[in-house]
Short mmCIF file of N, CA and C in Angstrom, two decimals:
data_model
loop_
_atom_site.label_atom_id
_atom_site.label_comp_id
_atom_site.label_asym_id
_atom_site.label_seq_id
_atom_site.Cartn_x
_atom_site.Cartn_y
_atom_site.Cartn_z
N MET A 1156 -17.98 -15.57 9.49
CA MET A 1156 -18.48 -15.29 8.15
C MET A 1156 -17.73 -14.11 7.51
N ASP A 1157 -17.33 -13.14 8.34
CA ASP A 1157 -16.59 -12.00 7.80
C ASP A 1157 -15.28 -12.43 7.17
N TYR A 1158 -14.60 -13.38 7.81
CA TYR A 1158 -13.33 -13.87 7.26
C TYR A 1158 -13.54 -14.56 5.92
N LEU A 1159 -14.61 -15.30 5.82
CA LEU A 1159 -14.90 -16.01 4.57
C LEU A 1159 -15.19 -15.03 3.44
N LYS A 1160 -15.98 -13.99 3.73
CA LYS A 1160 -16.28 -12.99 2.70
C LYS A 1160 -15.01 -12.27 2.26
N ALA A 1161 -14.17 -11.89 3.23
CA ALA A 1161 -12.92 -11.21 2.89
C ALA A 1161 -12.01 -12.11 2.07
N PHE A 1162 -11.94 -13.39 2.44
CA PHE A 1162 -11.10 -14.34 1.72
C PHE A 1162 -11.58 -14.53 0.29
N VAL A 1163 -12.89 -14.65 0.10
CA VAL A 1163 -13.45 -14.88 -1.24
C VAL A 1163 -13.22 -13.67 -2.14
N VAL A 1164 -13.51 -12.48 -1.63
CA VAL A 1164 -13.36 -11.28 -2.46
C VAL A 1164 -11.88 -11.00 -2.75
N GLY A 1165 -11.03 -11.06 -1.74
CA GLY A 1165 -9.60 -10.86 -1.95
C GLY A 1165 -9.02 -11.91 -2.88
N GLY A 1166 -9.47 -13.15 -2.72
CA GLY A 1166 -9.02 -14.23 -3.60
C GLY A 1166 -9.46 -14.02 -5.03
N LEU A 1167 -10.66 -13.48 -5.20
CA LEU A 1167 -11.15 -13.20 -6.55
C LEU A 1167 -10.28 -12.15 -7.25
N PHE A 1168 -9.89 -11.12 -6.49
CA PHE A 1168 -8.99 -10.12 -7.06
C PHE A 1168 -7.67 -10.76 -7.47
N CYS A 1169 -7.16 -11.68 -6.65
CA CYS A 1169 -5.91 -12.37 -6.99
C CYS A 1169 -6.07 -13.26 -8.21
N VAL A 1170 -7.20 -13.95 -8.30
CA VAL A 1170 -7.45 -14.81 -9.47
C VAL A 1170 -7.51 -13.98 -10.74
N ILE A 1171 -8.20 -12.85 -10.69
CA ILE A 1171 -8.29 -11.98 -11.87
C ILE A 1171 -6.89 -11.51 -12.28
N GLY A 1172 -6.08 -11.11 -11.31
CA GLY A 1172 -4.71 -10.68 -11.61
C GLY A 1172 -3.88 -11.79 -12.21
N GLN A 1173 -4.01 -13.00 -11.66
CA GLN A 1173 -3.24 -14.12 -12.18
C GLN A 1173 -3.66 -14.49 -13.60
N VAL A 1174 -4.95 -14.44 -13.87
CA VAL A 1174 -5.44 -14.72 -15.23
C VAL A 1174 -4.91 -13.67 -16.20
N LEU A 1175 -4.90 -12.40 -15.77
CA LEU A 1175 -4.37 -11.34 -16.64
C LEU A 1175 -2.88 -11.56 -16.92
N ILE A 1176 -2.13 -12.01 -15.91
CA ILE A 1176 -0.70 -12.27 -16.12
C ILE A 1176 -0.50 -13.45 -17.07
N ASP A 1177 -1.29 -14.52 -16.87
CA ASP A 1177 -1.09 -15.73 -17.66
C ASP A 1177 -1.63 -15.64 -19.08
N LYS A 1178 -2.74 -14.97 -19.29
CA LYS A 1178 -3.43 -15.02 -20.58
C LYS A 1178 -3.26 -13.77 -21.44
N THR A 1179 -2.66 -12.71 -20.91
CA THR A 1179 -2.46 -11.51 -21.71
C THR A 1179 -0.98 -11.17 -21.75
N LYS A 1180 -0.64 -10.18 -22.53
CA LYS A 1180 0.75 -9.73 -22.59
C LYS A 1180 0.96 -8.50 -21.72
N LEU A 1181 0.01 -8.23 -20.81
CA LEU A 1181 0.15 -7.10 -19.90
C LEU A 1181 1.28 -7.37 -18.91
N THR A 1182 2.06 -6.34 -18.62
CA THR A 1182 3.10 -6.47 -17.61
C THR A 1182 2.46 -6.34 -16.23
N PRO A 1183 3.10 -6.89 -15.21
CA PRO A 1183 2.55 -6.74 -13.86
C PRO A 1183 2.34 -5.28 -13.45
N ALA A 1184 3.22 -4.40 -13.88
CA ALA A 1184 3.07 -2.98 -13.54
C ALA A 1184 1.78 -2.41 -14.15
N ARG A 1185 1.48 -2.78 -15.37
CA ARG A 1185 0.25 -2.29 -16.00
C ARG A 1185 -1.00 -2.87 -15.32
N ILE A 1186 -0.89 -4.10 -14.88
CA ILE A 1186 -2.01 -4.72 -14.18
C ILE A 1186 -2.24 -4.01 -12.84
N LEU A 1187 -1.16 -3.67 -12.14
CA LEU A 1187 -1.29 -2.94 -10.88
C LEU A 1187 -1.94 -1.59 -11.09
N VAL A 1188 -1.52 -0.88 -12.12
CA VAL A 1188 -2.13 0.42 -12.43
C VAL A 1188 -3.60 0.24 -12.80
N ALA A 1189 -3.91 -0.81 -13.55
CA ALA A 1189 -5.31 -1.07 -13.91
C ALA A 1189 -6.15 -1.34 -12.67
N TYR A 1190 -5.58 -2.03 -11.69
CA TYR A 1190 -6.30 -2.29 -10.44
C TYR A 1190 -6.61 -0.98 -9.70
N VAL A 1191 -5.62 -0.10 -9.59
CA VAL A 1191 -5.83 1.17 -8.90
C VAL A 1191 -6.88 1.99 -9.64
N VAL A 1192 -6.77 2.08 -10.95
CA VAL A 1192 -7.74 2.85 -11.74
C VAL A 1192 -9.13 2.24 -11.64
N SER A 1193 -9.22 0.92 -11.66
CA SER A 1193 -10.54 0.29 -11.54
C SER A 1193 -11.15 0.55 -10.17
N GLY A 1194 -10.34 0.66 -9.13
CA GLY A 1194 -10.85 1.03 -7.81
C GLY A 1194 -11.44 2.43 -7.82
N VAL A 1195 -10.77 3.35 -8.51
CA VAL A 1195 -11.28 4.72 -8.63
C VAL A 1195 -12.59 4.73 -9.41
N VAL A 1196 -12.61 4.02 -10.54
CA VAL A 1196 -13.81 4.01 -11.39
C VAL A 1196 -14.98 3.35 -10.69
N LEU A 1197 -14.74 2.20 -10.06
CA LEU A 1197 -15.82 1.51 -9.36
C LEU A 1197 -16.33 2.33 -8.17
N GLY A 1198 -15.43 3.09 -7.55
CA GLY A 1198 -15.86 3.99 -6.48
C GLY A 1198 -16.70 5.13 -7.01
N ALA A 1199 -16.33 5.65 -8.18
CA ALA A 1199 -17.07 6.76 -8.77
C ALA A 1199 -18.47 6.35 -9.20
N VAL A 1200 -18.63 5.11 -9.64
CA VAL A 1200 -19.95 4.64 -10.07
C VAL A 1200 -20.80 4.20 -8.88
N GLY A 1201 -20.18 4.08 -7.72
CA GLY A 1201 -20.92 3.71 -6.53
C GLY A 1201 -20.98 2.22 -6.24
N VAL A 1202 -20.12 1.45 -6.89
CA VAL A 1202 -20.13 0.00 -6.70
C VAL A 1202 -19.16 -0.42 -5.59
N TYR A 1203 -18.02 0.25 -5.49
CA TYR A 1203 -16.97 -0.20 -4.57
C TYR A 1203 -17.29 0.07 -3.11
N GLY A 1204 -18.02 1.14 -2.81
CA GLY A 1204 -18.40 1.43 -1.43
C GLY A 1204 -19.18 0.30 -0.78
N PRO A 1205 -20.27 -0.14 -1.40
CA PRO A 1205 -21.00 -1.28 -0.82
C PRO A 1205 -20.17 -2.56 -0.76
N LEU A 1206 -19.26 -2.74 -1.73
CA LEU A 1206 -18.40 -3.93 -1.69
C LEU A 1206 -17.48 -3.90 -0.47
N THR A 1207 -16.92 -2.72 -0.14
CA THR A 1207 -16.07 -2.63 1.05
C THR A 1207 -16.87 -2.84 2.33
N GLU A 1208 -18.12 -2.39 2.34
CA GLU A 1208 -18.97 -2.64 3.51
C GLU A 1208 -19.23 -4.13 3.68
N TRP A 1209 -19.45 -4.82 2.58
CA TRP A 1209 -19.79 -6.24 2.64
C TRP A 1209 -18.57 -7.12 2.87
N ALA A 1210 -17.47 -6.86 2.14
CA ALA A 1210 -16.31 -7.75 2.18
C ALA A 1210 -15.23 -7.31 3.15
N GLY A 1211 -15.28 -6.12 3.66
CA GLY A 1211 -14.27 -5.65 4.61
C GLY A 1211 -12.88 -5.62 4.01
N ALA A 1212 -11.92 -6.26 4.69
CA ALA A 1212 -10.52 -6.23 4.28
C ALA A 1212 -10.29 -6.91 2.94
N GLY A 1213 -11.18 -7.78 2.52
CA GLY A 1213 -11.04 -8.41 1.22
C GLY A 1213 -11.15 -7.41 0.08
N ALA A 1214 -11.80 -6.27 0.34
CA ALA A 1214 -11.94 -5.25 -0.69
C ALA A 1214 -11.08 -4.02 -0.41
N THR A 1215 -10.69 -3.79 0.84
CA THR A 1215 -9.92 -2.58 1.13
C THR A 1215 -8.42 -2.78 1.06
N VAL A 1216 -7.94 -4.00 1.23
CA VAL A 1216 -6.49 -4.25 1.23
C VAL A 1216 -5.89 -4.30 -0.17
N PRO A 1217 -6.53 -4.91 -1.18
CA PRO A 1217 -5.90 -4.95 -2.51
C PRO A 1217 -5.74 -3.56 -3.12
N LEU A 1218 -5.05 -3.49 -4.23
CA LEU A 1218 -4.79 -2.20 -4.88
C LEU A 1218 -6.06 -1.49 -5.32
N THR A 1219 -7.10 -2.21 -5.60
CA THR A 1219 -8.37 -1.54 -5.94
C THR A 1219 -8.86 -0.73 -4.74
N GLY A 1220 -8.62 -1.22 -3.55
CA GLY A 1220 -8.98 -0.49 -2.34
C GLY A 1220 -8.17 0.79 -2.20
N PHE A 1221 -6.90 0.77 -2.63
CA PHE A 1221 -6.08 1.97 -2.60
C PHE A 1221 -6.64 3.02 -3.55
N GLY A 1222 -7.04 2.59 -4.74
CA GLY A 1222 -7.65 3.52 -5.69
C GLY A 1222 -8.94 4.09 -5.17
N TYR A 1223 -9.74 3.25 -4.53
CA TYR A 1223 -11.00 3.70 -3.94
C TYR A 1223 -10.74 4.71 -2.83
N SER A 1224 -9.72 4.47 -1.99
CA SER A 1224 -9.38 5.41 -0.92
C SER A 1224 -8.92 6.75 -1.47
N LEU A 1225 -8.13 6.70 -2.55
CA LEU A 1225 -7.70 7.96 -3.19
C LEU A 1225 -8.91 8.77 -3.66
N ALA A 1226 -9.81 8.12 -4.37
CA ALA A 1226 -10.98 8.82 -4.92
C ALA A 1226 -11.88 9.33 -3.81
N LYS A 1227 -12.07 8.53 -2.78
CA LYS A 1227 -12.93 8.93 -1.67
C LYS A 1227 -12.33 10.13 -0.94
N GLY A 1228 -11.00 10.12 -0.75
CA GLY A 1228 -10.33 11.26 -0.12
C GLY A 1228 -10.45 12.52 -0.93
N VAL A 1229 -10.30 12.41 -2.24
CA VAL A 1229 -10.43 13.59 -3.12
C VAL A 1229 -11.85 14.13 -3.06
N ARG A 1230 -12.83 13.24 -3.13
CA ARG A 1230 -14.24 13.67 -3.10
C ARG A 1230 -14.55 14.39 -1.78
N THR A 1231 -14.08 13.86 -0.67
CA THR A 1231 -14.32 14.48 0.64
C THR A 1231 -13.63 15.84 0.74
N ALA A 1232 -12.37 15.90 0.30
CA ALA A 1232 -11.61 17.14 0.40
C ALA A 1232 -12.17 18.22 -0.51
N VAL A 1233 -12.65 17.85 -1.67
CA VAL A 1233 -13.26 18.83 -2.58
C VAL A 1233 -14.53 19.40 -1.95
N ALA A 1234 -15.29 18.55 -1.29
CA ALA A 1234 -16.51 19.03 -0.63
C ALA A 1234 -16.19 19.99 0.51
N GLU A 1235 -15.06 19.77 1.20
CA GLU A 1235 -14.69 20.61 2.33
C GLU A 1235 -13.90 21.85 1.93
N LYS A 1236 -12.92 21.70 1.01
CA LYS A 1236 -11.98 22.77 0.72
C LYS A 1236 -12.11 23.36 -0.68
N GLY A 1237 -12.97 22.81 -1.50
CA GLY A 1237 -13.10 23.29 -2.86
C GLY A 1237 -12.06 22.66 -3.78
N LEU A 1238 -11.66 23.41 -4.79
CA LEU A 1238 -10.76 22.88 -5.82
C LEU A 1238 -9.41 22.46 -5.26
N LEU A 1239 -8.93 23.12 -4.21
CA LEU A 1239 -7.66 22.74 -3.61
C LEU A 1239 -7.72 21.32 -3.07
N GLY A 1240 -8.87 20.86 -2.66
CA GLY A 1240 -9.03 19.51 -2.16
C GLY A 1240 -8.73 18.45 -3.20
N ALA A 1241 -8.88 18.79 -4.48
CA ALA A 1241 -8.57 17.84 -5.55
C ALA A 1241 -7.08 17.50 -5.56
N LEU A 1242 -6.26 18.43 -5.09
CA LEU A 1242 -4.81 18.20 -5.06
C LEU A 1242 -4.35 17.54 -3.77
N THR A 1243 -5.05 17.78 -2.67
CA THR A 1243 -4.58 17.31 -1.37
C THR A 1243 -5.35 16.11 -0.82
N GLY A 1244 -6.55 15.90 -1.25
CA GLY A 1244 -7.42 14.88 -0.65
C GLY A 1244 -6.91 13.47 -0.77
N GLY A 1245 -6.42 13.09 -1.94
CA GLY A 1245 -5.95 11.73 -2.15
C GLY A 1245 -4.75 11.39 -1.28
N LEU A 1246 -3.81 12.33 -1.19
CA LEU A 1246 -2.62 12.08 -0.36
C LEU A 1246 -2.96 12.07 1.12
N THR A 1247 -3.88 12.93 1.53
CA THR A 1247 -4.27 12.96 2.93
C THR A 1247 -4.93 11.65 3.35
N SER A 1248 -5.79 11.12 2.50
CA SER A 1248 -6.52 9.91 2.88
C SER A 1248 -5.67 8.65 2.82
N THR A 1249 -4.60 8.67 2.06
CA THR A 1249 -3.76 7.47 1.94
C THR A 1249 -2.36 7.67 2.53
N ALA A 1250 -2.16 8.73 3.29
CA ALA A 1250 -0.84 9.06 3.82
C ALA A 1250 -0.27 7.94 4.69
N GLY A 1251 -1.09 7.30 5.48
CA GLY A 1251 -0.60 6.23 6.35
C GLY A 1251 -0.02 5.08 5.56
N GLY A 1252 -0.71 4.65 4.53
CA GLY A 1252 -0.22 3.55 3.70
C GLY A 1252 1.02 3.92 2.92
N ILE A 1253 1.06 5.13 2.40
CA ILE A 1253 2.23 5.58 1.65
C ILE A 1253 3.44 5.68 2.56
N ALA A 1254 3.26 6.26 3.76
CA ALA A 1254 4.37 6.39 4.71
C ALA A 1254 4.89 5.02 5.15
N ALA A 1255 3.99 4.08 5.38
CA ALA A 1255 4.40 2.73 5.79
C ALA A 1255 5.19 2.06 4.67
N ALA A 1256 4.75 2.22 3.43
CA ALA A 1256 5.46 1.61 2.31
C ALA A 1256 6.86 2.18 2.17
N ILE A 1257 7.01 3.49 2.31
CA ILE A 1257 8.33 4.12 2.20
C ILE A 1257 9.22 3.67 3.35
N PHE A 1258 8.69 3.70 4.57
CA PHE A 1258 9.48 3.32 5.74
C PHE A 1258 9.94 1.87 5.65
N LEU A 1259 9.03 0.97 5.33
CA LEU A 1259 9.39 -0.44 5.25
C LEU A 1259 10.34 -0.71 4.08
N GLY A 1260 10.22 0.04 2.99
CA GLY A 1260 11.16 -0.08 1.88
C GLY A 1260 12.57 0.30 2.30
N VAL A 1261 12.70 1.35 3.10
CA VAL A 1261 14.01 1.77 3.59
C VAL A 1261 14.57 0.72 4.55
N VAL A 1262 13.73 0.20 5.44
CA VAL A 1262 14.18 -0.83 6.38
C VAL A 1262 14.70 -2.06 5.63
N VAL A 1263 13.95 -2.51 4.64
CA VAL A 1263 14.37 -3.68 3.87
C VAL A 1263 15.66 -3.39 3.11
N ALA A 1264 15.79 -2.17 2.59
CA ALA A 1264 17.02 -1.81 1.86
C ALA A 1264 18.23 -1.86 2.77
N PHE A 1265 18.07 -1.50 4.05
CA PHE A 1265 19.19 -1.57 4.99
C PHE A 1265 19.48 -3.00 5.43
N LEU A 1266 18.48 -3.83 5.50
CA LEU A 1266 18.66 -5.19 6.01
C LEU A 1266 19.23 -6.16 4.99
N PHE A 1267 18.94 -5.95 3.71
CA PHE A 1267 19.35 -6.90 2.69
C PHE A 1267 20.26 -6.26 1.69
N LYS A 1268 21.23 -7.04 1.21
CA LYS A 1268 22.21 -6.54 0.25
C LYS A 1268 21.74 -6.93 -1.16
N PRO A 1269 21.64 -5.98 -2.08
CA PRO A 1269 21.23 -6.33 -3.43
C PRO A 1269 22.33 -7.08 -4.17
N ARG A 1270 21.93 -7.95 -5.06
CA ARG A 1270 22.91 -8.67 -5.89
C ARG A 1270 22.33 -8.82 -7.28
N PRO A 1271 23.20 -8.87 -8.27
CA PRO A 1271 22.70 -9.00 -9.65
C PRO A 1271 22.10 -10.40 -9.89
N LYS A 1272 21.16 -10.45 -10.78
CA LYS A 1272 20.58 -11.75 -11.15
C LYS A 1272 21.60 -12.52 -11.97
N SER A 1273 21.63 -13.85 -11.78
CA SER A 1273 22.60 -14.63 -12.56
C SER A 1273 21.95 -15.31 -13.72
#
């Protein structure tokens, strides 16, 4: 049942993104930013936390989950360290994902040769 819940919620995020691409003039980059910001906002209102508990990876893996992790890290760090936590909390809580993205980007850059579009 956990797999089904994760699939449905993650699929819903994908459907929403695809509809935004097809029916609006928003660029994919703006849609990605909107997903991250909506994760922060939904986390701030208290909606995203219960969704991650219920849907698991279906809610934590998409970009909205990244925004939620940033906000949660900032909130925790501010409670522990004060105002300085507002600057360090988001990066601390998402450091693993950021490091993996940079490392894998470098690996792919070494493995494949870029070529111009024809």
